[in-house]
Amino acid sequence: MGRVPLVGNTHAGKACLPEELDEFPEVEVPQFLLDRDPGSYGLEVDGDCMDRVCPPGMVAVVQPGVAARSGDVVVATIDGADSIMRRMTVINGDLILSPESHNPDHENMYIAAQDDRQVHVEHVAYFQSREAF
């Protein structure tokens, strides 16, 4: 087992400002995650738009050194301020960020390739409880 810093929260709902923690507690994760990307970090999930995949309160392990591909769950930062976790689909350069929720109120977010929005995505590799069982 290895440890990653829990650096803040990501919202699994409507896009919002990312929340950062004042100090970085660590969470224990399987070693293979650190072997794949030593820069891995954790974000606590807030909201229910991804609750079919990751219930609120879980930790999403993000791997910034692993390229996100169409079909992956990602943490997306939009225009430098919004942070959201969704499943990413890329079609002809257009980006679709889709919820996987039991709540029907959540909708896809579309960002066209020609939009002037700045989008940064990072691959989410793993979900787990904050506390070890």
mmCIF file of C-alpha atoms in Angstrom:
data_model
loop_
_atom_site.group_PDB
_atom_site.id
_atom_site.type_symbol
_atom_site.label_atom_id
_atom_site.label_comp_id
_atom_site.label_asym_id
_atom_site.label_seq_id
_atom_site.Cartn_x
_atom_site.Cartn_y
_atom_site.Cartn_z
ATOM 1 C CA MET A 1 0.000 0.000 0.000
ATOM 2 C CA GLY A 2 1.057 3.573 -0.671
ATOM 3 C CA ARG A 3 -0.212 6.990 0.386
ATOM 4 C CA VAL A 4 -1.443 9.986 -1.633
ATOM 5 C CA PRO A 5 -2.240 13.495 -0.400
ATOM 6 C CA LEU A 6 -5.911 14.401 -0.144
ATOM 7 C CA VAL A 7 -5.644 17.884 -1.673
ATOM 8 C CA GLY A 8 -9.261 19.010 -1.781
ATOM 9 C CA ASN A 9 -12.749 18.287 -3.060
ATOM 10 C CA THR A 10 -14.237 17.836 -6.487
ATOM 11 C CA HIS A 11 -17.886 18.363 -7.145
ATOM 12 C CA ALA A 12 -19.914 15.616 -8.765
ATOM 13 C CA GLY A 13 -22.863 17.832 -9.609
ATOM 14 C CA LYS A 14 -23.021 21.340 -11.040
ATOM 15 C CA ALA A 15 -19.687 22.943 -11.800
ATOM 16 C CA CYS A 16 -18.342 25.035 -8.933
ATOM 17 C CA LEU A 17 -15.131 26.462 -7.576
ATOM 18 C CA PRO A 18 -12.722 23.756 -6.475
ATOM 19 C CA GLU A 19 -12.325 23.494 -2.741
ATOM 20 C CA GLU A 20 -8.818 23.162 -1.395
ATOM 21 C CA LEU A 21 -7.840 21.932 2.031
ATOM 22 C CA ASP A 22 -5.557 23.944 4.306
ATOM 23 C CA GLU A 23 -3.494 20.886 5.083
ATOM 24 C CA PHE A 24 -3.089 17.716 3.102
ATOM 25 C CA PRO A 25 -3.963 14.581 5.035
ATOM 26 C CA GLU A 26 -2.933 11.387 3.326
ATOM 27 C CA VAL A 27 -5.058 8.412 2.372
ATOM 28 C CA GLU A 28 -3.804 4.902 1.877
ATOM 29 C CA VAL A 29 -4.189 3.552 -1.667
ATOM 30 C CA PRO A 30 -3.010 0.440 -3.517
ATOM 31 C CA GLN A 31 0.655 0.680 -4.464
ATOM 32 C CA PHE A 32 0.006 0.016 -8.160
ATOM 33 C CA LEU A 33 -1.539 3.514 -8.430
ATOM 34 C CA LEU A 34 1.701 5.151 -7.299
ATOM 35 C CA ASP A 35 3.769 2.815 -9.466
ATOM 36 C CA ARG A 36 1.742 3.999 -12.490
ATOM 37 C CA ASP A 37 1.857 7.715 -11.552
ATOM 38 C CA PRO A 38 3.893 8.918 -8.542
ATOM 39 C CA GLY A 39 2.108 12.288 -8.828
ATOM 40 C CA SER A 40 -1.269 10.753 -7.980
ATOM 41 C CA TYR A 41 -3.454 12.618 -5.500
ATOM 42 C CA GLY A 42 -6.865 12.264 -3.914
ATOM 43 C CA LEU A 43 -9.988 14.421 -4.045
ATOM 44 C CA GLU A 44 -12.998 13.899 -1.835
ATOM 45 C CA VAL A 45 -16.168 13.611 -3.927
ATOM 46 C CA ASP A 46 -19.024 15.969 -3.123
ATOM 47 C CA GLY A 47 -22.407 15.662 -4.871
ATOM 48 C CA ASP A 48 -24.403 12.911 -6.514
ATOM 49 C CA CYS A 49 -23.990 13.294 -10.275
ATOM 50 C CA MET A 50 -21.581 10.335 -10.383
ATOM 51 C CA ASP A 51 -23.238 8.228 -7.676
ATOM 52 C CA ARG A 52 -23.655 5.198 -9.975
ATOM 53 C CA VAL A 53 -19.848 5.041 -10.086
ATOM 54 C CA CYS A 54 -18.692 6.841 -6.961
ATOM 55 C CA PRO A 55 -20.958 7.744 -4.026
ATOM 56 C CA PRO A 56 -20.521 11.123 -2.287
ATOM 57 C CA GLY A 57 -17.803 11.115 0.371
ATOM 58 C CA MET A 58 -15.561 8.680 -1.475
ATOM 59 C CA VAL A 59 -12.034 9.573 -2.531
ATOM 60 C CA ALA A 60 -11.258 9.823 -6.241
ATOM 61 C CA VAL A 61 -7.612 9.065 -7.000
ATOM 62 C CA VAL A 62 -6.489 11.360 -9.810
ATOM 63 C CA GLN A 63 -3.484 10.567 -11.990
ATOM 64 C CA PRO A 64 -2.299 13.731 -13.751
ATOM 65 C CA GLY A 65 0.540 11.830 -15.433
ATOM 66 C CA VAL A 66 -1.862 9.465 -17.216
ATOM 67 C CA ALA A 67 -3.532 10.819 -20.348
ATOM 68 C CA ALA A 68 -7.326 10.987 -20.104
ATOM 69 C CA ARG A 69 -9.073 9.237 -22.991
ATOM 70 C CA SER A 70 -12.606 9.366 -24.297
ATOM 71 C CA GLY A 71 -14.739 7.199 -22.023
ATOM 72 C CA ASP A 72 -12.692 7.867 -18.881
ATOM 73 C CA VAL A 73 -13.973 9.425 -15.685
ATOM 74 C CA VAL A 74 -12.158 12.743 -15.306
ATOM 75 C CA VAL A 75 -11.883 15.757 -13.090
ATOM 76 C CA ALA A 76 -12.351 18.775 -15.343
ATOM 77 C CA THR A 77 -11.387 22.352 -14.598
ATOM 78 C CA ILE A 78 -13.298 24.758 -16.822
ATOM 79 C CA ASP A 79 -11.998 28.277 -17.419
ATOM 80 C CA GLY A 80 -9.595 27.873 -14.511
ATOM 81 C CA ALA A 81 -12.316 27.961 -11.881
ATOM 82 C CA ASP A 82 -14.929 25.228 -12.220
ATOM 83 C CA SER A 83 -14.116 21.736 -11.004
ATOM 84 C CA ILE A 84 -16.362 18.828 -11.812
ATOM 85 C CA MET A 85 -16.095 15.044 -12.032
ATOM 86 C CA ARG A 86 -17.843 13.425 -15.004
ATOM 87 C CA ARG A 87 -17.387 10.783 -17.682
ATOM 88 C CA MET A 88 -15.664 12.373 -20.681
ATOM 89 C CA THR A 89 -16.509 11.670 -24.306
ATOM 90 C CA VAL A 90 -14.680 13.367 -27.168
ATOM 91 C CA ILE A 91 -16.315 13.432 -30.618
ATOM 92 C CA ASN A 92 -14.612 15.357 -33.431
ATOM 93 C CA GLY A 93 -12.891 17.565 -30.864
ATOM 94 C CA ASP A 94 -16.131 18.381 -29.028
ATOM 95 C CA LEU A 95 -16.162 17.502 -25.341
ATOM 96 C CA ILE A 96 -19.136 15.954 -23.560
ATOM 97 C CA LEU A 97 -19.004 15.621 -19.775
ATOM 98 C CA SER A 98 -21.728 13.193 -18.720
ATOM 99 C CA PRO A 99 -23.176 12.362 -15.307
ATOM 100 C CA GLU A 100 -23.739 8.793 -14.162
ATOM 101 C CA SER A 101 -26.374 9.405 -11.534
ATOM 102 C CA HIS A 102 -29.581 8.052 -10.079
ATOM 103 C CA ASN A 103 -30.697 11.711 -9.993
ATOM 104 C CA PRO A 104 -32.355 12.586 -13.334
ATOM 105 C CA ASP A 105 -31.783 16.335 -12.796
ATOM 106 C CA HIS A 106 -28.122 16.106 -13.881
ATOM 107 C CA GLU A 107 -27.444 16.820 -17.550
ATOM 108 C CA ASN A 108 -24.560 16.521 -19.973
ATOM 109 C CA MET A 109 -22.214 19.478 -20.345
ATOM 110 C CA TYR A 110 -21.171 20.228 -23.935
ATOM 111 C CA ILE A 111 -18.073 22.183 -24.880
ATOM 112 C CA ALA A 112 -17.629 22.596 -28.618
ATOM 113 C CA ALA A 113 -14.146 22.436 -30.095
ATOM 114 C CA GLN A 114 -14.511 25.989 -31.425
ATOM 115 C CA ASP A 115 -15.515 27.393 -28.011
ATOM 116 C CA ASP A 116 -12.936 29.666 -26.450
ATOM 117 C CA ARG A 117 -13.283 27.956 -23.073
ATOM 118 C CA GLN A 118 -10.174 26.603 -21.399
ATOM 119 C CA VAL A 119 -10.705 23.012 -20.237
ATOM 120 C CA HIS A 120 -8.150 20.937 -18.353
ATOM 121 C CA VAL A 121 -8.944 17.291 -17.625
ATOM 122 C CA GLU A 122 -7.156 14.765 -15.452
ATOM 123 C CA HIS A 123 -7.704 11.013 -15.417
ATOM 124 C CA VAL A 124 -9.526 9.519 -12.423
ATOM 125 C CA ALA A 125 -8.082 6.053 -11.926
ATOM 126 C CA TYR A 126 -9.672 4.732 -8.749
ATOM 127 C CA PHE A 127 -12.360 5.328 -6.140
ATOM 128 C CA GLN A 128 -12.277 4.268 -2.529
ATOM 129 C CA SER A 129 -13.456 5.060 0.961
ATOM 130 C CA ARG A 130 -11.491 7.759 2.760
ATOM 131 C CA GLU A 131 -10.867 5.404 5.678
ATOM 132 C CA ALA A 132 -9.321 1.966 5.324
ATOM 133 C CA PHE A 133 -11.684 -0.910 6.107
#
